[in-house]
mmCIF file with all atom_site columns, C-alpha atoms in Angstrom:
data_model
loop_
_atom_site.group_PDB
_atom_site.id
_atom_site.type_symbol
_atom_site.label_atom_id
_atom_site.label_alt_id
_atom_site.label_comp_id
_atom_site.label_asym_id
_atom_site.label_entity_id
_atom_site.label_seq_id
_atom_site.pdbx_PDB_ins_code
_atom_site.Cartn_x
_atom_site.Cartn_y
_atom_site.Cartn_z
_atom_site.occupancy
_atom_site.B_iso_or_equiv
_atom_site.pdbx_formal_charge
_atom_site.auth_seq_id
_atom_site.auth_comp_id
_atom_site.auth_asym_id
_atom_site.auth_atom_id
_atom_site.pdbx_PDB_model_num
ATOM 1   C CA . GLY A 1 1   ? 15.598 7.529   17.773  1.00 0.00 ? 1   GLY A CA 1
ATOM 2   C CA . GLU A 1 2   ? 13.631 5.597   15.170  1.00 0.00 ? 2   GLU A CA 1
ATOM 3   C CA . ASN A 1 3   ? 12.476 2.080   16.029  1.00 0.00 ? 3   ASN A CA 1
ATOM 4   C CA . VAL A 1 4   ? 11.300 -0.304  13.304  1.00 0.00 ? 4   VAL A CA 1
ATOM 5   C CA . GLU A 1 5   ? 9.412  -3.459  14.243  1.00 0.00 ? 5   GLU A CA 1
ATOM 6   C CA . GLN A 1 6   ? 8.979  -6.208  11.639  1.00 0.00 ? 6   GLN A CA 1
ATOM 7   C CA . HIS A 1 7   ? 6.622  -9.215  11.684  1.00 0.00 ? 7   HIS A CA 1
ATOM 8   C CA . PRO A 1 8   ? 6.599  -12.111 11.310  1.00 0.00 ? 8   PRO A CA 1
ATOM 9   C CA . SER A 1 9   ? 10.149 -13.230 11.989  1.00 0.00 ? 9   SER A CA 1
ATOM 10  C CA . THR A 1 10  ? 9.596  -16.362 9.884   1.00 0.00 ? 10  THR A CA 1
ATOM 11  C CA . LEU A 1 11  ? 7.062  -17.050 7.160   1.00 0.00 ? 11  LEU A CA 1
ATOM 12  C CA . SER A 1 12  ? 6.516  -20.302 5.324   1.00 0.00 ? 12  SER A CA 1
ATOM 13  C CA . VAL A 1 13  ? 4.263  -20.493 2.243   1.00 0.00 ? 13  VAL A CA 1
ATOM 14  C CA . GLN A 1 14  ? 3.528  -22.840 -0.619  1.00 0.00 ? 14  GLN A CA 1
ATOM 15  C CA . GLU A 1 15  ? 4.631  -21.917 -4.101  1.00 0.00 ? 15  GLU A CA 1
ATOM 16  C CA . GLY A 1 16  ? 1.971  -19.779 -5.741  1.00 0.00 ? 16  GLY A CA 1
ATOM 17  C CA . ASP A 1 17  ? 0.628  -18.390 -2.464  1.00 0.00 ? 17  ASP A CA 1
ATOM 18  C CA . SER A 1 18  ? 0.943  -14.764 -1.397  1.00 0.00 ? 18  SER A CA 1
ATOM 19  C CA . ALA A 1 19  ? 3.225  -13.537 1.369   1.00 0.00 ? 19  ALA A CA 1
ATOM 20  C CA . VAL A 1 20  ? 2.788  -10.411 3.472   1.00 0.00 ? 20  VAL A CA 1
ATOM 21  C CA . ILE A 1 21  ? 5.394  -8.861  5.771   1.00 0.00 ? 21  ILE A CA 1
ATOM 22  C CA . LYS A 1 22  ? 4.476  -5.949  8.012   1.00 0.00 ? 22  LYS A CA 1
ATOM 23  C CA . CYS A 1 23  ? 6.540  -3.196  9.618   1.00 0.00 ? 23  CYS A CA 1
ATOM 24  C CA . THR A 1 24  ? 5.775  -0.378  11.997  1.00 0.00 ? 24  THR A CA 1
ATOM 25  C CA . TYR A 1 25  ? 7.925  2.653   12.689  1.00 0.00 ? 25  TYR A CA 1
ATOM 26  C CA . SER A 1 26  ? 7.964  5.126   15.537  1.00 0.00 ? 26  SER A CA 1
ATOM 27  C CA . ASP A 1 27  ? 9.267  8.427   14.125  1.00 0.00 ? 27  ASP A CA 1
ATOM 28  C CA . SER A 1 28  ? 6.683  10.362  12.126  1.00 0.00 ? 28  SER A CA 1
ATOM 29  C CA . ALA A 1 29  ? 9.541  12.272  10.445  1.00 0.00 ? 29  ALA A CA 1
ATOM 30  C CA . SER A 1 30  ? 10.624 9.129   8.560   1.00 0.00 ? 30  SER A CA 1
ATOM 31  C CA . ASN A 1 31  ? 10.041 9.746   4.883   1.00 0.00 ? 31  ASN A CA 1
ATOM 32  C CA . TYR A 1 32  ? 11.516 6.914   2.829   1.00 0.00 ? 32  TYR A CA 1
ATOM 33  C CA . PHE A 1 33  ? 10.861 3.194   3.246   1.00 0.00 ? 33  PHE A CA 1
ATOM 34  C CA . PRO A 1 34  ? 12.948 0.679   1.294   1.00 0.00 ? 34  PRO A CA 1
ATOM 35  C CA . TRP A 1 35  ? 12.748 -3.102  1.362   1.00 0.00 ? 35  TRP A CA 1
ATOM 36  C CA . TYR A 1 36  ? 15.854 -5.229  0.993   1.00 0.00 ? 36  TYR A CA 1
ATOM 37  C CA . LYS A 1 37  ? 16.151 -8.914  0.136   1.00 0.00 ? 37  LYS A CA 1
ATOM 38  C CA . GLN A 1 38  ? 19.110 -10.950 1.375   1.00 0.00 ? 38  GLN A CA 1
ATOM 39  C CA . GLU A 1 39  ? 19.641 -14.424 -0.019  1.00 0.00 ? 39  GLU A CA 1
ATOM 40  C CA . LEU A 1 40  ? 21.617 -16.909 2.042   1.00 0.00 ? 40  LEU A CA 1
ATOM 41  C CA . GLY A 1 41  ? 25.264 -15.870 2.230   1.00 0.00 ? 41  GLY A CA 1
ATOM 42  C CA . LYS A 1 42  ? 24.716 -12.878 -0.036  1.00 0.00 ? 42  LYS A CA 1
ATOM 43  C CA . ARG A 1 43  ? 24.489 -9.127  0.371   1.00 0.00 ? 43  ARG A CA 1
ATOM 44  C CA . PRO A 1 44  ? 21.204 -7.250  0.956   1.00 0.00 ? 44  PRO A CA 1
ATOM 45  C CA . GLN A 1 45  ? 19.734 -5.799  -2.239  1.00 0.00 ? 45  GLN A CA 1
ATOM 46  C CA . LEU A 1 46  ? 16.979 -3.252  -2.713  1.00 0.00 ? 46  LEU A CA 1
ATOM 47  C CA . ILE A 1 47  ? 13.820 -4.739  -4.202  1.00 0.00 ? 47  ILE A CA 1
ATOM 48  C CA . ILE A 1 48  ? 11.285 -1.945  -3.831  1.00 0.00 ? 48  ILE A CA 1
ATOM 49  C CA . ASP A 1 49  ? 10.865 1.332   -1.977  1.00 0.00 ? 49  ASP A CA 1
ATOM 50  C CA . ILE A 1 50  ? 8.201  3.903   -1.258  1.00 0.00 ? 50  ILE A CA 1
ATOM 51  C CA . ARG A 1 51  ? 8.254  7.573   -0.403  1.00 0.00 ? 51  ARG A CA 1
ATOM 52  C CA . SER A 1 52  ? 6.158  9.094   2.335   1.00 0.00 ? 52  SER A CA 1
ATOM 53  C CA . ASN A 1 53  ? 3.910  10.960  -0.104  1.00 0.00 ? 53  ASN A CA 1
ATOM 54  C CA . VAL A 1 54  ? 2.838  7.731   -1.833  1.00 0.00 ? 54  VAL A CA 1
ATOM 55  C CA . GLY A 1 55  ? 0.394  5.172   -0.464  1.00 0.00 ? 55  GLY A CA 1
ATOM 56  C CA . GLU A 1 56  ? 1.137  2.204   -2.673  1.00 0.00 ? 56  GLU A CA 1
ATOM 57  C CA . LYS A 1 57  ? 3.691  1.078   -5.232  1.00 0.00 ? 57  LYS A CA 1
ATOM 58  C CA . LYS A 1 58  ? 3.806  -2.055  -7.338  1.00 0.00 ? 58  LYS A CA 1
ATOM 59  C CA . ASP A 1 59  ? 6.546  -3.733  -9.333  1.00 0.00 ? 59  ASP A CA 1
ATOM 60  C CA . GLN A 1 60  ? 5.443  -6.953  -11.046 1.00 0.00 ? 60  GLN A CA 1
ATOM 61  C CA . ARG A 1 61  ? 4.816  -9.498  -8.256  1.00 0.00 ? 61  ARG A CA 1
ATOM 62  C CA . ILE A 1 62  ? 5.827  -7.265  -5.378  1.00 0.00 ? 62  ILE A CA 1
ATOM 63  C CA . ALA A 1 63  ? 4.002  -4.306  -3.902  1.00 0.00 ? 63  ALA A CA 1
ATOM 64  C CA . VAL A 1 64  ? 4.446  -2.060  -0.915  1.00 0.00 ? 64  VAL A CA 1
ATOM 65  C CA . THR A 1 65  ? 1.773  -0.107  0.940   1.00 0.00 ? 65  THR A CA 1
ATOM 66  C CA . LEU A 1 66  ? 2.292  2.721   3.398   1.00 0.00 ? 66  LEU A CA 1
ATOM 67  C CA . ASN A 1 67  ? -0.103 4.076   6.026   1.00 0.00 ? 67  ASN A CA 1
ATOM 68  C CA . LYS A 1 68  ? 1.501  7.243   7.382   1.00 0.00 ? 68  LYS A CA 1
ATOM 69  C CA . THR A 1 69  ? -1.215 7.863   9.941   1.00 0.00 ? 69  THR A CA 1
ATOM 70  C CA . ALA A 1 70  ? -0.795 4.450   11.501  1.00 0.00 ? 70  ALA A CA 1
ATOM 71  C CA . LYS A 1 71  ? 2.961  4.455   10.834  1.00 0.00 ? 71  LYS A CA 1
ATOM 72  C CA . HIS A 1 72  ? 3.067  1.091   9.214   1.00 0.00 ? 72  HIS A CA 1
ATOM 73  C CA . PHE A 1 73  ? 4.057  -0.288  5.842   1.00 0.00 ? 73  PHE A CA 1
ATOM 74  C CA . SER A 1 74  ? 3.846  -3.725  4.288   1.00 0.00 ? 74  SER A CA 1
ATOM 75  C CA . LEU A 1 75  ? 5.448  -5.832  1.581   1.00 0.00 ? 75  LEU A CA 1
ATOM 76  C CA . HIS A 1 76  ? 3.207  -8.039  -0.523  1.00 0.00 ? 76  HIS A CA 1
ATOM 77  C CA . ILE A 1 77  ? 4.573  -10.798 -2.739  1.00 0.00 ? 77  ILE A CA 1
ATOM 78  C CA . THR A 1 78  ? 2.089  -12.579 -5.004  1.00 0.00 ? 78  THR A CA 1
ATOM 79  C CA . GLU A 1 79  ? 2.520  -15.900 -6.832  1.00 0.00 ? 79  GLU A CA 1
ATOM 80  C CA . THR A 1 80  ? 5.539  -16.757 -4.721  1.00 0.00 ? 80  THR A CA 1
ATOM 81  C CA . GLN A 1 81  ? 8.314  -18.868 -6.213  1.00 0.00 ? 81  GLN A CA 1
ATOM 82  C CA . PRO A 1 82  ? 11.069 -20.895 -4.501  1.00 0.00 ? 82  PRO A CA 1
ATOM 83  C CA . GLU A 1 83  ? 13.612 -18.256 -5.573  1.00 0.00 ? 83  GLU A CA 1
ATOM 84  C CA . ASP A 1 84  ? 11.737 -15.734 -3.414  1.00 0.00 ? 84  ASP A CA 1
ATOM 85  C CA . SER A 1 85  ? 13.084 -17.616 -0.381  1.00 0.00 ? 85  SER A CA 1
ATOM 86  C CA . ALA A 1 86  ? 15.356 -15.185 1.480   1.00 0.00 ? 86  ALA A CA 1
ATOM 87  C CA . VAL A 1 87  ? 15.505 -12.808 4.424   1.00 0.00 ? 87  VAL A CA 1
ATOM 88  C CA . TYR A 1 88  ? 13.527 -9.623  3.828   1.00 0.00 ? 88  TYR A CA 1
ATOM 89  C CA . PHE A 1 89  ? 14.271 -6.395  5.669   1.00 0.00 ? 89  PHE A CA 1
ATOM 90  C CA . CYS A 1 90  ? 12.136 -3.310  5.890   1.00 0.00 ? 90  CYS A CA 1
ATOM 91  C CA . ALA A 1 91  ? 13.775 -0.010  6.711   1.00 0.00 ? 91  ALA A CA 1
ATOM 92  C CA . ALA A 1 92  ? 12.871 3.569   7.466   1.00 0.00 ? 92  ALA A CA 1
ATOM 93  C CA . SER A 1 93  ? 14.944 6.612   6.591   1.00 0.00 ? 93  SER A CA 1
ATOM 94  C CA . THR A 1 94  ? 14.721 9.383   9.156   1.00 0.00 ? 94  THR A CA 1
ATOM 95  C CA . PRO A 1 95  ? 16.176 12.865  8.849   1.00 0.00 ? 95  PRO A CA 1
ATOM 96  C CA . ARG A 1 96  ? 18.520 13.463  11.738  1.00 0.00 ? 96  ARG A CA 1
ATOM 97  C CA . GLY A 1 97  ? 17.508 16.344  13.996  1.00 0.00 ? 97  GLY A CA 1
ATOM 98  C CA . GLY A 1 98  ? 18.117 19.688  12.399  1.00 0.00 ? 98  GLY A CA 1
ATOM 99  C CA . THR A 1 99  ? 19.485 18.218  9.187   1.00 0.00 ? 99  THR A CA 1
ATOM 100 C CA . SER A 1 100 ? 18.191 16.499  6.106   1.00 0.00 ? 100 SER A CA 1
ATOM 101 C CA . TYR A 1 101 ? 20.623 13.620  6.557   1.00 0.00 ? 101 TYR A CA 1
ATOM 102 C CA . GLY A 1 102 ? 18.766 10.335  6.345   1.00 0.00 ? 102 GLY A CA 1
ATOM 103 C CA . LYS A 1 103 ? 19.675 7.504   8.653   1.00 0.00 ? 103 LYS A CA 1
ATOM 104 C CA . LEU A 1 104 ? 18.378 4.062   7.699   1.00 0.00 ? 104 LEU A CA 1
ATOM 105 C CA . THR A 1 105 ? 16.981 1.934   10.519  1.00 0.00 ? 105 THR A CA 1
ATOM 106 C CA . PHE A 1 106 ? 16.290 -1.693  9.607   1.00 0.00 ? 106 PHE A CA 1
ATOM 107 C CA . GLY A 1 107 ? 13.634 -4.027  10.925  1.00 0.00 ? 107 GLY A CA 1
ATOM 108 C CA . GLN A 1 108 ? 14.680 -7.352  12.430  1.00 0.00 ? 108 GLN A CA 1
ATOM 109 C CA . GLY A 1 109 ? 14.165 -9.283  9.201   1.00 0.00 ? 109 GLY A CA 1
ATOM 110 C CA . THR A 1 110 ? 11.715 -11.970 8.046   1.00 0.00 ? 110 THR A CA 1
ATOM 111 C CA . ILE A 1 111 ? 12.917 -15.355 6.864   1.00 0.00 ? 111 ILE A CA 1
ATOM 112 C CA . LEU A 1 112 ? 10.614 -16.302 3.984   1.00 0.00 ? 112 LEU A CA 1
ATOM 113 C CA . THR A 1 113 ? 10.585 -19.916 2.838   1.00 0.00 ? 113 THR A CA 1
ATOM 114 C CA . VAL A 1 114 ? 8.637  -20.850 -0.294  1.00 0.00 ? 114 VAL A CA 1
ATOM 115 C CA . HIS A 1 115 ? 8.008  -24.580 -0.587  1.00 0.00 ? 115 HIS A CA 1
ATOM 116 C CA . PRO A 1 116 ? 7.744  -26.049 -4.098  1.00 0.00 ? 116 PRO A CA 1
ATOM 117 C CA . ASP B 2 1   ? 33.420 -4.610  -12.343 1.00 0.00 ? 1   ASP B CA 1
ATOM 118 C CA . THR B 2 2   ? 32.154 -5.007  -8.778  1.00 0.00 ? 2   THR B CA 1
ATOM 119 C CA . ALA B 2 3   ? 30.299 -1.928  -7.535  1.00 0.00 ? 3   ALA B CA 1
ATOM 120 C CA . VAL B 2 4   ? 31.181 -2.236  -3.825  1.00 0.00 ? 4   VAL B CA 1
ATOM 121 C CA . SER B 2 5   ? 34.031 -4.527  -2.862  1.00 0.00 ? 5   SER B CA 1
ATOM 122 C CA . GLN B 2 6   ? 35.379 -5.555  0.516   1.00 0.00 ? 6   GLN B CA 1
ATOM 123 C CA . THR B 2 7   ? 38.483 -7.403  1.611   1.00 0.00 ? 7   THR B CA 1
ATOM 124 C CA . PRO B 2 8   ? 38.943 -9.819  3.140   1.00 0.00 ? 8   PRO B CA 1
ATOM 125 C CA . LYS B 2 9   ? 35.832 -11.961 2.733   1.00 0.00 ? 9   LYS B CA 1
ATOM 126 C CA . TYR B 2 10  ? 36.692 -14.047 5.793   1.00 0.00 ? 10  TYR B CA 1
ATOM 127 C CA . LEU B 2 11  ? 38.718 -13.056 8.833   1.00 0.00 ? 11  LEU B CA 1
ATOM 128 C CA . VAL B 2 12  ? 39.506 -15.450 11.665  1.00 0.00 ? 12  VAL B CA 1
ATOM 129 C CA . THR B 2 13  ? 41.576 -14.082 14.524  1.00 0.00 ? 13  THR B CA 1
ATOM 130 C CA . GLN B 2 14  ? 42.320 -14.358 18.211  1.00 0.00 ? 14  GLN B CA 1
ATOM 131 C CA . MET B 2 15  ? 40.887 -12.177 20.941  1.00 0.00 ? 15  MET B CA 1
ATOM 132 C CA . GLY B 2 16  ? 42.967 -9.090  21.586  1.00 0.00 ? 16  GLY B CA 1
ATOM 133 C CA . ASN B 2 17  ? 44.287 -8.788  18.043  1.00 0.00 ? 17  ASN B CA 1
ATOM 134 C CA . ASP B 2 18  ? 43.901 -5.749  15.785  1.00 0.00 ? 18  ASP B CA 1
ATOM 135 C CA . LYS B 2 19  ? 42.458 -6.155  12.298  1.00 0.00 ? 19  LYS B CA 1
ATOM 136 C CA . SER B 2 20  ? 41.300 -4.055  9.355   1.00 0.00 ? 20  SER B CA 1
ATOM 137 C CA . ILE B 2 21  ? 38.641 -4.437  6.692   1.00 0.00 ? 21  ILE B CA 1
ATOM 138 C CA . LYS B 2 22  ? 38.870 -2.485  3.466   1.00 0.00 ? 22  LYS B CA 1
ATOM 139 C CA . CYS B 2 23  ? 36.029 -1.220  1.312   1.00 0.00 ? 23  CYS B CA 1
ATOM 140 C CA . GLU B 2 24  ? 35.988 0.426   -2.088  1.00 0.00 ? 24  GLU B CA 1
ATOM 141 C CA . GLN B 2 25  ? 33.145 1.603   -4.308  1.00 0.00 ? 25  GLN B CA 1
ATOM 142 C CA . ASN B 2 26  ? 33.396 2.523   -7.972  1.00 0.00 ? 26  ASN B CA 1
ATOM 143 C CA . LEU B 2 27  ? 29.896 3.992   -8.272  1.00 0.00 ? 27  LEU B CA 1
ATOM 144 C CA . GLY B 2 28  ? 30.946 7.594   -7.727  1.00 0.00 ? 28  GLY B CA 1
ATOM 145 C CA . HIS B 2 29  ? 28.761 7.782   -4.621  1.00 0.00 ? 29  HIS B CA 1
ATOM 146 C CA . ASP B 2 30  ? 29.251 10.467  -1.985  1.00 0.00 ? 30  ASP B CA 1
ATOM 147 C CA . THR B 2 31  ? 28.205 8.409   1.017   1.00 0.00 ? 31  THR B CA 1
ATOM 148 C CA . MET B 2 32  ? 29.557 5.202   2.518   1.00 0.00 ? 32  MET B CA 1
ATOM 149 C CA . TYR B 2 33  ? 28.510 3.127   5.507   1.00 0.00 ? 33  TYR B CA 1
ATOM 150 C CA . TRP B 2 34  ? 29.553 0.310   7.759   1.00 0.00 ? 34  TRP B CA 1
ATOM 151 C CA . TYR B 2 35  ? 26.918 -2.108  9.058   1.00 0.00 ? 35  TYR B CA 1
ATOM 152 C CA . LYS B 2 36  ? 27.201 -4.999  11.499  1.00 0.00 ? 36  LYS B CA 1
ATOM 153 C CA . GLN B 2 37  ? 25.001 -8.063  10.998  1.00 0.00 ? 37  GLN B CA 1
ATOM 154 C CA . ASP B 2 38  ? 24.884 -10.328 14.018  1.00 0.00 ? 38  ASP B CA 1
ATOM 155 C CA . SER B 2 39  ? 24.060 -14.021 14.205  1.00 0.00 ? 39  SER B CA 1
ATOM 156 C CA . LYS B 2 40  ? 20.334 -13.230 14.317  1.00 0.00 ? 40  LYS B CA 1
ATOM 157 C CA . LYS B 2 41  ? 20.658 -11.371 11.000  1.00 0.00 ? 41  LYS B CA 1
ATOM 158 C CA . PHE B 2 42  ? 19.982 -7.983  12.575  1.00 0.00 ? 42  PHE B CA 1
ATOM 159 C CA . LEU B 2 43  ? 21.501 -5.200  10.448  1.00 0.00 ? 43  LEU B CA 1
ATOM 160 C CA . LYS B 2 44  ? 22.712 -2.236  12.459  1.00 0.00 ? 44  LYS B CA 1
ATOM 161 C CA . ILE B 2 45  ? 24.442 0.860   11.169  1.00 0.00 ? 45  ILE B CA 1
ATOM 162 C CA . MET B 2 46  ? 27.802 1.632   12.733  1.00 0.00 ? 46  MET B CA 1
ATOM 163 C CA . PHE B 2 47  ? 29.164 4.584   10.775  1.00 0.00 ? 47  PHE B CA 1
ATOM 164 C CA . SER B 2 48  ? 28.307 6.815   7.872   1.00 0.00 ? 48  SER B CA 1
ATOM 165 C CA . TYR B 2 49  ? 30.705 9.025   5.934   1.00 0.00 ? 49  TYR B CA 1
ATOM 166 C CA . ASN B 2 50  ? 29.860 11.697  3.407   1.00 0.00 ? 50  ASN B CA 1
ATOM 167 C CA . ASN B 2 51  ? 32.685 12.975  1.217   1.00 0.00 ? 51  ASN B CA 1
ATOM 168 C CA . LYS B 2 52  ? 35.239 11.686  3.741   1.00 0.00 ? 52  LYS B CA 1
ATOM 169 C CA . GLU B 2 53  ? 33.458 13.364  6.653   1.00 0.00 ? 53  GLU B CA 1
ATOM 170 C CA . LEU B 2 54  ? 32.062 11.308  9.533   1.00 0.00 ? 54  LEU B CA 1
ATOM 171 C CA . ILE B 2 55  ? 28.322 11.916  9.749   1.00 0.00 ? 55  ILE B CA 1
ATOM 172 C CA . ILE B 2 56  ? 26.925 9.055   11.823  1.00 0.00 ? 56  ILE B CA 1
ATOM 173 C CA . ASN B 2 57  ? 28.623 7.274   14.690  1.00 0.00 ? 57  ASN B CA 1
ATOM 174 C CA . GLU B 2 58  ? 26.134 4.978   16.359  1.00 0.00 ? 58  GLU B CA 1
ATOM 175 C CA . THR B 2 59  ? 27.671 4.655   19.831  1.00 0.00 ? 59  THR B CA 1
ATOM 176 C CA . VAL B 2 60  ? 30.142 2.108   18.577  1.00 0.00 ? 60  VAL B CA 1
ATOM 177 C CA . PRO B 2 61  ? 33.012 1.318   21.004  1.00 0.00 ? 61  PRO B CA 1
ATOM 178 C CA . ASN B 2 62  ? 36.053 3.414   20.231  1.00 0.00 ? 62  ASN B CA 1
ATOM 179 C CA . ARG B 2 63  ? 37.955 0.201   19.477  1.00 0.00 ? 63  ARG B CA 1
ATOM 180 C CA . PHE B 2 64  ? 36.319 0.601   16.068  1.00 0.00 ? 64  PHE B CA 1
ATOM 181 C CA . SER B 2 65  ? 37.872 3.355   13.985  1.00 0.00 ? 65  SER B CA 1
ATOM 182 C CA . PRO B 2 66  ? 36.715 4.056   10.452  1.00 0.00 ? 66  PRO B CA 1
ATOM 183 C CA . LYS B 2 67  ? 38.971 5.871   8.026   1.00 0.00 ? 67  LYS B CA 1
ATOM 184 C CA . SER B 2 68  ? 38.053 7.390   4.697   1.00 0.00 ? 68  SER B CA 1
ATOM 185 C CA . PRO B 2 69  ? 41.138 8.384   2.681   1.00 0.00 ? 69  PRO B CA 1
ATOM 186 C CA . ASP B 2 70  ? 38.898 9.493   -0.190  1.00 0.00 ? 70  ASP B CA 1
ATOM 187 C CA . LYS B 2 71  ? 35.206 9.260   -0.989  1.00 0.00 ? 71  LYS B CA 1
ATOM 188 C CA . ALA B 2 72  ? 35.638 5.933   -2.806  1.00 0.00 ? 72  ALA B CA 1
ATOM 189 C CA . HIS B 2 73  ? 37.178 4.157   0.182   1.00 0.00 ? 73  HIS B CA 1
ATOM 190 C CA . LEU B 2 74  ? 36.035 3.516   3.718   1.00 0.00 ? 74  LEU B CA 1
ATOM 191 C CA . ASN B 2 75  ? 38.142 1.210   5.862   1.00 0.00 ? 75  ASN B CA 1
ATOM 192 C CA . LEU B 2 76  ? 37.366 -0.178  9.293   1.00 0.00 ? 76  LEU B CA 1
ATOM 193 C CA . HIS B 2 77  ? 40.064 -0.835  11.856  1.00 0.00 ? 77  HIS B CA 1
ATOM 194 C CA . ILE B 2 78  ? 39.245 -2.787  14.992  1.00 0.00 ? 78  ILE B CA 1
ATOM 195 C CA . ASN B 2 79  ? 41.537 -2.831  18.016  1.00 0.00 ? 79  ASN B CA 1
ATOM 196 C CA . SER B 2 80  ? 41.613 -5.380  20.822  1.00 0.00 ? 80  SER B CA 1
ATOM 197 C CA . LEU B 2 81  ? 39.080 -7.714  19.236  1.00 0.00 ? 81  LEU B CA 1
ATOM 198 C CA . GLU B 2 82  ? 36.507 -9.318  21.532  1.00 0.00 ? 82  GLU B CA 1
ATOM 199 C CA . LEU B 2 83  ? 34.347 -12.418 21.139  1.00 0.00 ? 83  LEU B CA 1
ATOM 200 C CA . GLY B 2 84  ? 31.249 -10.235 20.722  1.00 0.00 ? 84  GLY B CA 1
ATOM 201 C CA . ASP B 2 85  ? 32.760 -8.615  17.650  1.00 0.00 ? 85  ASP B CA 1
ATOM 202 C CA . SER B 2 86  ? 32.160 -11.820 15.698  1.00 0.00 ? 86  SER B CA 1
ATOM 203 C CA . ALA B 2 87  ? 29.652 -10.916 12.967  1.00 0.00 ? 87  ALA B CA 1
ATOM 204 C CA . VAL B 2 88  ? 29.370 -10.128 9.296   1.00 0.00 ? 88  VAL B CA 1
ATOM 205 C CA . TYR B 2 89  ? 30.419 -6.576  8.502   1.00 0.00 ? 89  TYR B CA 1
ATOM 206 C CA . PHE B 2 90  ? 28.916 -4.953  5.436   1.00 0.00 ? 90  PHE B CA 1
ATOM 207 C CA . CYS B 2 91  ? 30.172 -1.865  3.711   1.00 0.00 ? 91  CYS B CA 1
ATOM 208 C CA . ALA B 2 92  ? 27.626 0.057   1.636   1.00 0.00 ? 92  ALA B CA 1
ATOM 209 C CA . SER B 2 93  ? 27.431 3.197   -0.444  1.00 0.00 ? 93  SER B CA 1
ATOM 210 C CA . SER B 2 94  ? 24.625 5.429   -1.658  1.00 0.00 ? 94  SER B CA 1
ATOM 211 C CA . PRO B 2 95  ? 24.433 8.343   -4.074  1.00 0.00 ? 95  PRO B CA 1
ATOM 212 C CA . PHE B 2 96  ? 23.937 10.937  -1.357  1.00 0.00 ? 96  PHE B CA 1
ATOM 213 C CA . LEU B 2 97  ? 23.362 11.311  2.352   1.00 0.00 ? 97  LEU B CA 1
ATOM 214 C CA . THR B 2 98  ? 20.251 13.398  2.484   1.00 0.00 ? 98  THR B CA 1
ATOM 215 C CA . SER B 2 99  ? 17.068 11.384  2.260   1.00 0.00 ? 99  SER B CA 1
ATOM 216 C CA . GLY B 2 100 ? 14.509 14.061  1.474   1.00 0.00 ? 100 GLY B CA 1
ATOM 217 C CA . GLY B 2 101 ? 12.159 11.166  0.803   1.00 0.00 ? 101 GLY B CA 1
ATOM 218 C CA . LEU B 2 102 ? 13.977 10.419  -2.445  1.00 0.00 ? 102 LEU B CA 1
ATOM 219 C CA . ARG B 2 103 ? 15.212 7.021   -3.483  1.00 0.00 ? 103 ARG B CA 1
ATOM 220 C CA . ASN B 2 104 ? 18.647 6.676   -1.987  1.00 0.00 ? 104 ASN B CA 1
ATOM 221 C CA . GLU B 2 105 ? 19.491 3.051   -2.687  1.00 0.00 ? 105 GLU B CA 1
ATOM 222 C CA . GLN B 2 106 ? 22.277 1.625   -0.612  1.00 0.00 ? 106 GLN B CA 1
ATOM 223 C CA . PHE B 2 107 ? 24.535 -0.764  -2.492  1.00 0.00 ? 107 PHE B CA 1
ATOM 224 C CA . PHE B 2 108 ? 26.092 -3.322  -0.206  1.00 0.00 ? 108 PHE B CA 1
ATOM 225 C CA . GLY B 2 109 ? 29.441 -5.015  -0.475  1.00 0.00 ? 109 GLY B CA 1
ATOM 226 C CA . PRO B 2 110 ? 29.705 -8.826  -0.233  1.00 0.00 ? 110 PRO B CA 1
ATOM 227 C CA . GLY B 2 111 ? 30.395 -8.708  3.507   1.00 0.00 ? 111 GLY B CA 1
ATOM 228 C CA . THR B 2 112 ? 33.319 -9.746  5.695   1.00 0.00 ? 112 THR B CA 1
ATOM 229 C CA . ARG B 2 113 ? 32.681 -12.605 8.090   1.00 0.00 ? 113 ARG B CA 1
ATOM 230 C CA . LEU B 2 114 ? 34.756 -11.905 11.194  1.00 0.00 ? 114 LEU B CA 1
ATOM 231 C CA . THR B 2 115 ? 35.267 -14.726 13.679  1.00 0.00 ? 115 THR B CA 1
ATOM 232 C CA . VAL B 2 116 ? 37.030 -13.969 16.941  1.00 0.00 ? 116 VAL B CA 1
ATOM 233 C CA . LEU B 2 117 ? 38.317 -17.037 18.795  1.00 0.00 ? 117 LEU B CA 1
#
């Protein structure tokens, strides 16, 4: 099955700096890559996603890049703010054998802390 | 007005007991999920239902039995609770099951923190 590795497990930055979180996946059939943000004690929420036929996508201060050949994708947050502090999860959606059903496999999560 | 709701929010119980968690979504989605988040924050899918039909069962012990009375509800019943079952359980829903590379945002419920003593 799909395996998603996420690094780093913790990331500490100063307010205004950029933050980068990287993920690799194992199944070349994976075709949809969302990123979820989970604030302390809250539910995970989608912040950005990318499809396998797109190399890069940007939404204000966050961007995601995808390298299908290398099977890795990254989340970039610019001009970080204290409210960006949270756990960030990457995920890969993989069609299950013989079907188009997509199963989401999450990375291990990155705890991002933005210091004021 | 909550999109995905779960009850209860907290559940504290003794080993060996049986308990249930309820989930409801009012988004009109076809697909619902149960996830387990352990103490290290790892999110792992347990089950997926599409229009009341079980689609994904990720080798979860058969002490866990999901039930979907209709496509807006997915409940989780756990028999003979063990210490290792302590975790936060999230229900989620998405518009459809097939990925096809399309956006298929999963909306999560607030979670149920289960503590087994």
